[in-house]
CSV table of C-alpha atoms in Angstrom, one decimal:
chain,number,residue,atom,x,y,z
V,1,UNK,CA,29.7,-2.1,13.0
V,2,UNK,CA,26.0,-2.1,12.7
V,3,UNK,CA,25.5,-2.4,16.5
V,4,UNK,CA,22.9,-0.1,18.0
V,5,UNK,CA,24.4,1.7,21.1
V,6,UNK,CA,22.8,4.0,23.5
V,7,UNK,CA,26.1,5.8,24.1
V,8,UNK,CA,29.2,6.4,22.0
V,9,UNK,CA,31.4,5.6,25.0
V,10,UNK,CA,32.7,2.0,25.1
V,11,UNK,CA,34.5,0.3,27.9
V,12,UNK,CA,37.6,-1.1,26.2
V,13,UNK,CA,39.3,-4.4,27.0
V,14,UNK,CA,40.7,-4.5,30.5
V,15,UNK,CA,40.4,-5.8,34.1
V,16,UNK,CA,37.0,-4.2,34.7
V,17,UNK,CA,35.3,-7.0,32.7
V,18,UNK,CA,36.5,-9.9,34.7
V,19,UNK,CA,33.1,-10.5,36.4
V,20,UNK,CA,29.5,-10.1,35.4
V,21,UNK,CA,29.0,-7.8,38.4
V,22,UNK,CA,31.7,-5.4,37.3
V,23,UNK,CA,30.3,-5.4,33.7
V,24,UNK,CA,26.9,-4.6,35.1
V,25,UNK,CA,28.5,-1.6,36.9
V,26,UNK,CA,29.9,-0.4,33.7
V,27,UNK,CA,26.5,-0.7,32.0
V,28,UNK,CA,24.8,1.2,34.7
V,29,UNK,CA,27.3,4.0,34.4
V,30,UNK,CA,26.3,4.6,30.8
V,31,UNK,CA,28.7,2.8,28.5
V,32,UNK,CA,27.2,1.8,25.2
V,33,UNK,CA,29.1,-1.4,24.9
V,34,UNK,CA,31.7,-3.4,26.7
V,35,UNK,CA,34.8,-5.1,25.3
V,36,UNK,CA,35.9,-8.1,27.5
V,37,UNK,CA,39.5,-8.6,28.5
V,38,UNK,CA,41.5,-10.4,25.9
V,39,UNK,CA,41.9,-14.1,25.4
V,40,UNK,CA,45.4,-14.6,24.1
V,41,UNK,CA,46.7,-16.7,21.3
V,42,UNK,CA,49.3,-18.2,23.6
V,43,UNK,CA,46.6,-19.3,26.1
V,44,UNK,CA,44.5,-21.0,23.4
V,45,UNK,CA,47.6,-22.7,21.9
V,46,UNK,CA,48.7,-23.9,25.4
V,47,UNK,CA,45.4,-25.3,26.2
V,48,UNK,CA,45.1,-27.1,22.8
V,49,UNK,CA,48.6,-28.5,23.3
V,50,UNK,CA,47.6,-29.8,26.8
V,51,UNK,CA,44.5,-31.5,25.5
V,52,UNK,CA,46.5,-33.2,22.7
V,53,UNK,CA,49.2,-34.4,25.3
V,54,UNK,CA,46.5,-35.7,27.6
V,55,UNK,CA,44.7,-37.5,24.8
V,56,UNK,CA,47.9,-39.1,23.6
V,57,UNK,CA,48.7,-40.3,27.1
V,58,UNK,CA,45.4,-42.3,27.0
V,59,UNK,CA,45.8,-43.6,23.4
V,60,UNK,CA,46.7,-47.1,24.5
V,61,UNK,CA,43.8,-47.5,26.9
V,62,UNK,CA,41.8,-50.8,26.7
V,63,UNK,CA,38.9,-50.9,24.3
V,64,UNK,CA,36.3,-50.9,27.0
V,65,UNK,CA,37.7,-47.5,28.2
V,66,UNK,CA,37.8,-45.8,24.8
V,67,UNK,CA,34.7,-43.9,25.6
V,68,UNK,CA,36.4,-42.3,28.6
V,69,UNK,CA,37.2,-38.6,28.0
V,70,UNK,CA,40.2,-37.6,30.0
V,71,UNK,CA,40.0,-34.6,32.2
V,72,UNK,CA,42.7,-32.1,31.2
V,73,UNK,CA,45.2,-31.0,33.8
V,74,UNK,CA,43.9,-27.9,35.7
V,75,UNK,CA,47.2,-25.9,35.8
V,76,UNK,CA,47.0,-23.2,33.2
V,77,UNK,CA,44.4,-25.1,31.2
V,78,UNK,CA,40.7,-24.3,30.9
V,79,UNK,CA,41.2,-20.6,30.4
V,80,UNK,CA,39.3,-20.7,27.1
V,81,UNK,CA,36.4,-22.5,28.7
V,82,UNK,CA,36.4,-20.0,31.6
V,83,UNK,CA,36.4,-17.1,29.2
V,84,UNK,CA,33.6,-18.4,27.2
V,85,UNK,CA,31.6,-19.2,30.3
V,86,UNK,CA,31.9,-15.6,31.5
V,87,UNK,CA,31.1,-14.3,28.1
V,88,UNK,CA,27.9,-16.4,27.9
V,89,UNK,CA,26.9,-15.2,31.4
V,90,UNK,CA,27.7,-11.6,30.6
V,91,UNK,CA,25.8,-11.7,27.2
V,92,UNK,CA,22.7,-13.0,29.0
V,93,UNK,CA,22.9,-10.5,31.9
V,94,UNK,CA,23.7,-7.3,29.9
V,95,UNK,CA,21.4,-5.2,27.7
V,96,UNK,CA,24.4,-3.5,26.0
V,97,UNK,CA,26.4,-5.4,23.4
V,98,UNK,CA,29.3,-7.5,24.9
V,99,UNK,CA,32.2,-7.7,22.5
V,100,UNK,CA,34.8,-10.5,22.9
V,101,UNK,CA,38.5,-9.8,22.5
V,102,UNK,CA,40.9,-12.2,20.8
V,103,UNK,CA,44.6,-11.2,20.9
V,104,UNK,CA,47.3,-12.7,18.7
V,105,UNK,CA,50.1,-12.2,16.3
V,106,UNK,CA,50.4,-15.3,14.1
V,107,UNK,CA,48.2,-17.2,11.8
V,108,UNK,CA,47.0,-20.6,13.0
V,109,UNK,CA,44.1,-22.6,14.5
V,110,UNK,CA,43.7,-20.3,17.5
V,111,UNK,CA,41.6,-17.9,15.3
V,112,UNK,CA,38.9,-20.6,15.2
V,113,UNK,CA,38.1,-19.6,18.8
V,114,UNK,CA,36.3,-16.6,17.5
V,115,UNK,CA,33.5,-18.9,16.4
V,116,UNK,CA,33.2,-20.3,19.9
V,117,UNK,CA,33.0,-16.7,21.1
V,118,UNK,CA,30.2,-16.0,18.7
V,119,UNK,CA,28.3,-19.1,19.9
V,120,UNK,CA,28.7,-17.9,23.5
V,121,UNK,CA,26.9,-14.7,22.7
V,122,UNK,CA,29.5,-12.2,21.6
V,123,UNK,CA,27.9,-9.3,19.7
V,124,UNK,CA,31.1,-8.8,17.9
V,125,UNK,CA,34.8,-9.8,17.9
V,126,UNK,CA,37.6,-7.4,18.6
V,127,UNK,CA,40.7,-8.8,16.9
V,128,UNK,CA,43.6,-7.3,18.7
V,129,UNK,CA,46.7,-7.9,16.6
V,130,UNK,CA,49.7,-7.2,18.8
V,131,UNK,CA,52.7,-7.9,16.6
V,132,UNK,CA,56.1,-6.4,17.1
V,133,UNK,CA,58.2,-7.6,14.0
V,134,UNK,CA,61.5,-8.3,15.7
V,135,UNK,CA,62.7,-10.4,12.7
V,136,UNK,CA,64.9,-7.9,10.9
V,137,UNK,CA,64.6,-9.8,7.6
V,138,UNK,CA,60.8,-9.4,7.5
V,139,UNK,CA,59.6,-6.9,5.0
V,140,UNK,CA,56.9,-4.3,5.6
V,141,UNK,CA,54.7,-6.1,3.0
V,142,UNK,CA,55.0,-9.4,5.0
V,143,UNK,CA,53.9,-7.6,8.2
V,144,UNK,CA,50.8,-6.2,6.4
V,145,UNK,CA,50.0,-9.5,4.8
V,146,UNK,CA,50.0,-11.2,8.2
V,147,UNK,CA,47.5,-8.8,9.5
V,148,UNK,CA,45.2,-9.4,6.6
V,149,UNK,CA,45.6,-13.2,6.9
V,150,UNK,CA,44.7,-13.2,10.6
V,151,UNK,CA,41.6,-11.0,9.8
V,152,UNK,CA,40.5,-13.3,7.0
V,153,UNK,CA,40.9,-16.4,9.2
V,154,UNK,CA,38.5,-14.9,11.8
V,155,UNK,CA,36.1,-13.5,9.2
V,156,UNK,CA,35.9,-17.0,7.7
V,157,UNK,CA,34.5,-18.5,10.9
V,158,UNK,CA,32.1,-15.9,12.2
V,159,UNK,CA,29.1,-14.0,11.1
V,160,UNK,CA,29.2,-11.2,13.7
V,161,UNK,CA,31.1,-8.0,13.0
V,162,UNK,CA,34.9,-8.0,13.5
V,163,UNK,CA,36.9,-5.0,14.6
V,164,UNK,CA,40.6,-4.9,14.2
V,165,UNK,CA,42.7,-3.2,16.9
V,166,UNK,CA,46.2,-2.4,15.6
V,167,UNK,CA,49.2,-0.2,16.1
V,168,UNK,CA,50.1,2.9,14.0
V,169,UNK,CA,53.5,1.6,13.1
V,170,UNK,CA,53.2,0.8,9.4
V,171,UNK,CA,55.2,2.4,6.5
V,172,UNK,CA,51.8,3.8,5.3
V,173,UNK,CA,49.1,3.4,7.9
V,174,UNK,CA,46.5,4.9,5.7
V,175,UNK,CA,47.1,2.2,3.1
V,176,UNK,CA,47.0,-0.5,5.7
V,177,UNK,CA,43.6,0.9,7.0
V,178,UNK,CA,42.2,0.8,3.5
V,179,UNK,CA,43.5,-2.8,3.0
V,180,UNK,CA,41.8,-4.0,6.2
V,181,UNK,CA,38.6,-2.2,5.2
V,182,UNK,CA,38.7,-3.9,1.8
V,183,UNK,CA,39.4,-7.2,3.4
V,184,UNK,CA,36.2,-7.0,5.4
V,185,UNK,CA,37.1,-5.4,8.7
V,186,UNK,CA,33.9,-3.9,10.2
V,187,UNK,CA,35.7,-1.5,12.4
V,188,UNK,CA,39.3,-0.3,13.1
V,189,UNK,CA,40.3,0.5,16.7
V,190,UNK,CA,43.0,3.2,16.8
V,191,UNK,CA,45.4,2.4,18.5
V,192,UNK,CA,47.0,-0.5,20.3
V,193,UNK,CA,49.8,0.6,22.7
V,194,UNK,CA,53.1,-1.2,22.4
V,195,UNK,CA,54.7,-1.9,25.7
V,196,UNK,CA,57.9,0.1,25.9
V,197,UNK,CA,60.4,-1.2,28.6
V,198,UNK,CA,62.5,1.3,30.5
V,199,UNK,CA,66.0,1.0,32.0
V,200,UNK,CA,66.9,1.2,35.6
V,201,UNK,CA,70.4,2.9,35.4
V,202,UNK,CA,71.2,2.1,39.1
V,203,UNK,CA,70.3,-1.6,39.0
V,204,UNK,CA,71.4,-1.8,35.3
V,205,UNK,CA,68.5,-3.8,34.2
V,206,UNK,CA,65.5,-3.6,31.9
V,207,UNK,CA,62.3,-2.6,33.7
V,208,UNK,CA,59.2,-4.0,32.2
V,209,UNK,CA,55.7,-3.0,33.1
V,210,UNK,CA,52.5,-1.4,32.0
V,211,UNK,CA,51.5,2.2,32.5
V,212,UNK,CA,47.9,3.6,32.2
V,213,UNK,CA,47.5,5.8,29.2
V,214,UNK,CA,47.8,9.6,29.5
V,215,UNK,CA,45.8,12.3,27.8
V,216,UNK,CA,48.6,13.3,25.4
V,217,UNK,CA,48.5,9.8,23.8
V,218,UNK,CA,45.1,10.7,22.3
V,219,UNK,CA,46.7,13.0,19.7
V,220,UNK,CA,48.0,10.3,17.4
V,221,UNK,CA,44.7,8.4,17.1
V,222,UNK,CA,42.9,11.7,16.4
V,223,UNK,CA,45.4,12.4,13.6
V,224,UNK,CA,44.4,9.2,11.8
V,225,UNK,CA,40.7,9.4,12.7
V,226,UNK,CA,40.6,12.8,11.0
V,227,UNK,CA,42.4,11.4,8.0
V,228,UNK,CA,40.3,8.3,7.6
V,229,UNK,CA,36.8,9.7,8.4
V,230,UNK,CA,34.6,9.4,5.4
V,231,UNK,CA,37.3,7.7,3.4
V,232,UNK,CA,36.7,4.1,4.4
V,233,UNK,CA,33.5,2.1,5.1
V,234,UNK,CA,34.7,0.5,8.4
V,235,UNK,CA,33.6,2.2,11.6
V,236,UNK,CA,36.3,4.0,13.6
V,237,UNK,CA,36.9,3.6,17.3
V,238,UNK,CA,39.3,5.9,19.2
V,239,UNK,CA,41.2,4.4,22.1
V,240,UNK,CA,44.2,5.6,24.3
V,241,UNK,CA,44.4,8.9,26.0
V,242,UNK,CA,40.8,9.2,27.0
V,243,UNK,CA,40.6,10.6,30.5
V,244,UNK,CA,38.0,13.4,30.5
V,245,UNK,CA,34.9,14.3,28.6
V,246,UNK,CA,37.0,16.8,26.6
V,247,UNK,CA,39.0,13.9,25.2
V,248,UNK,CA,35.8,12.1,24.3
V,249,UNK,CA,34.5,15.2,22.5
V,250,UNK,CA,37.8,15.7,20.6
V,251,UNK,CA,37.8,12.1,19.3
V,252,UNK,CA,34.3,12.5,18.1
V,253,UNK,CA,35.0,15.8,16.4
V,254,UNK,CA,38.0,14.2,14.7
V,255,UNK,CA,35.8,11.4,13.2
V,256,UNK,CA,35.4,8.6,15.7
V,257,UNK,CA,32.2,6.6,15.7
V,258,UNK,CA,32.8,5.5,19.3
V,259,UNK,CA,35.4,6.4,21.9
V,260,UNK,CA,36.9,3.7,24.1
V,261,UNK,CA,38.6,3.9,27.5
V,262,UNK,CA,39.8,1.7,30.3
V,263,UNK,CA,42.6,3.7,32.0
V,264,UNK,CA,40.2,6.4,33.1
V,265,UNK,CA,37.8,3.8,34.5
V,266,UNK,CA,40.5,2.0,36.4
V,267,UNK,CA,41.7,5.3,37.9
V,268,UNK,CA,38.4,6.7,38.8
V,269,UNK,CA,36.0,3.7,38.9
V,270,UNK,CA,33.2,2.5,36.7
V,271,UNK,CA,31.1,5.5,37.7
V,272,UNK,CA,33.5,7.8,35.9
V,273,UNK,CA,31.8,6.7,32.6
V,274,UNK,CA,28.7,8.6,33.7
V,275,UNK,CA,30.8,11.8,34.0
V,276,UNK,CA,32.2,11.3,30.6
V,277,UNK,CA,28.8,10.8,29.0
V,278,UNK,CA,27.3,13.7,30.9
V,279,UNK,CA,30.1,16.0,29.8
V,280,UNK,CA,29.6,15.1,26.2
V,281,UNK,CA,25.8,15.6,26.5
V,282,UNK,CA,26.3,19.1,28.1
V,283,UNK,CA,28.7,20.0,25.3
V,284,UNK,CA,26.4,19.0,22.6
V,285,UNK,CA,23.6,20.9,24.2
V,286,UNK,CA,25.6,24.1,24.7
V,287,UNK,CA,26.7,24.0,21.0
V,288,UNK,CA,23.3,22.9,19.7
V,289,UNK,CA,24.8,19.9,18.1
V,290,UNK,CA,23.5,16.4,17.6
V,291,UNK,CA,26.0,13.5,17.9
V,292,UNK,CA,25.8,12.8,14.2
V,293,UNK,CA,26.6,16.4,13.3
V,294,UNK,CA,29.5,16.5,15.8
V,295,UNK,CA,31.1,13.3,14.4
V,296,UNK,CA,33.9,14.3,12.0
V,297,UNK,CA,33.2,18.0,12.2
V,298,UNK,CA,36.9,18.6,12.3
V,299,UNK,CA,38.1,15.8,10.1
V,300,UNK,CA,40.2,16.4,7.1
V,301,UNK,CA,37.8,17.9,4.5
V,302,UNK,CA,36.7,15.3,1.9
V,303,UNK,CA,37.9,17.5,-1.0
V,304,UNK,CA,41.4,18.0,0.6
V,305,UNK,CA,44.4,15.7,-0.2
V,306,UNK,CA,45.2,14.3,3.2
V,307,UNK,CA,49.0,14.5,2.8
V,308,UNK,CA,48.9,18.1,1.7
V,309,UNK,CA,46.5,19.0,4.5
V,310,UNK,CA,48.7,17.4,7.1
V,311,UNK,CA,51.8,19.0,5.7
V,312,UNK,CA,50.2,22.4,5.8
V,313,UNK,CA,49.3,21.8,9.4
V,314,UNK,CA,52.8,20.8,10.2
V,315,UNK,CA,54.3,23.9,8.7
V,316,UNK,CA,51.7,26.1,10.4
V,317,UNK,CA,52.5,24.5,13.8
V,318,UNK,CA,56.2,25.2,13.3
V,319,UNK,CA,55.6,28.8,12.5
V,320,UNK,CA,53.5,29.2,15.6
V,321,UNK,CA,56.2,27.6,17.7
V,322,UNK,CA,58.8,30.1,16.3
V,323,UNK,CA,56.6,33.0,17.3
V,324,UNK,CA,55.9,31.5,20.8
V,325,UNK,CA,59.3,30.4,21.7
V,326,UNK,CA,61.4,32.7,19.6
V,327,UNK,CA,63.0,30.0,17.6
């Protein structure tokens, strides 16, 4: 995105960025940038609605009291201000770029908060579009257009780079990636994880919750990193399934510009970042590689049609499975 980082490891949005002290711990452990936890569209809308309601309640005040600015109710309000305050403090305290995260699924005035994030010192905005199209009448084209409209709304109000974090669930993700690139996305973050509820068969109820990512989840992002590397202008960030330095190395070889993790840092502490960076450094040294040479080394060759290349790999994998398992 044009940001100069001292490490390709980035702490992705999560609970470890809820205080300046914890962000400083991440910085000291060797991350190249930090993405703050997300400010959600619903929080912004709720706060705005509360401010309107409070203002309307004072609309009939006497003329001599018109200069009075009512204090908004404290319950569930003020989250945007608290977020911006922490962002401002963090941006001043840290030497690595601090990236604000704005999470939403609909178009609307909440996107203007990105400007306030920039004013508070955000080096960039991560636009996390978490949208599960439950409306069965909604076409794939409409889903794609919504993503582009949200991106455009944010790009219209900021000058800092904007990364789009999105899911892989499009009819043609490659085309969606190109469209976002053409619309001005400075980076794509692959991928968002949809929450997938489970069922408790004994209590006969839906069980919601959130699980930390596992290493196997890194395979899908790597597939698309390898396919997109060198084919779009936006930077590429890998996220999900990053637990060990081997995972970091795999993502970079596939074509990631940076590798993001939160689950591993929650499991092992902020200091685990140093182990990931050291493991990468040792690998590059053993193989006499620079970081630039390693990036995209195993991406889909520029001259190869991606669909044919992936199809060939699929057929080859099945043949290996037959020999291994006797299928």
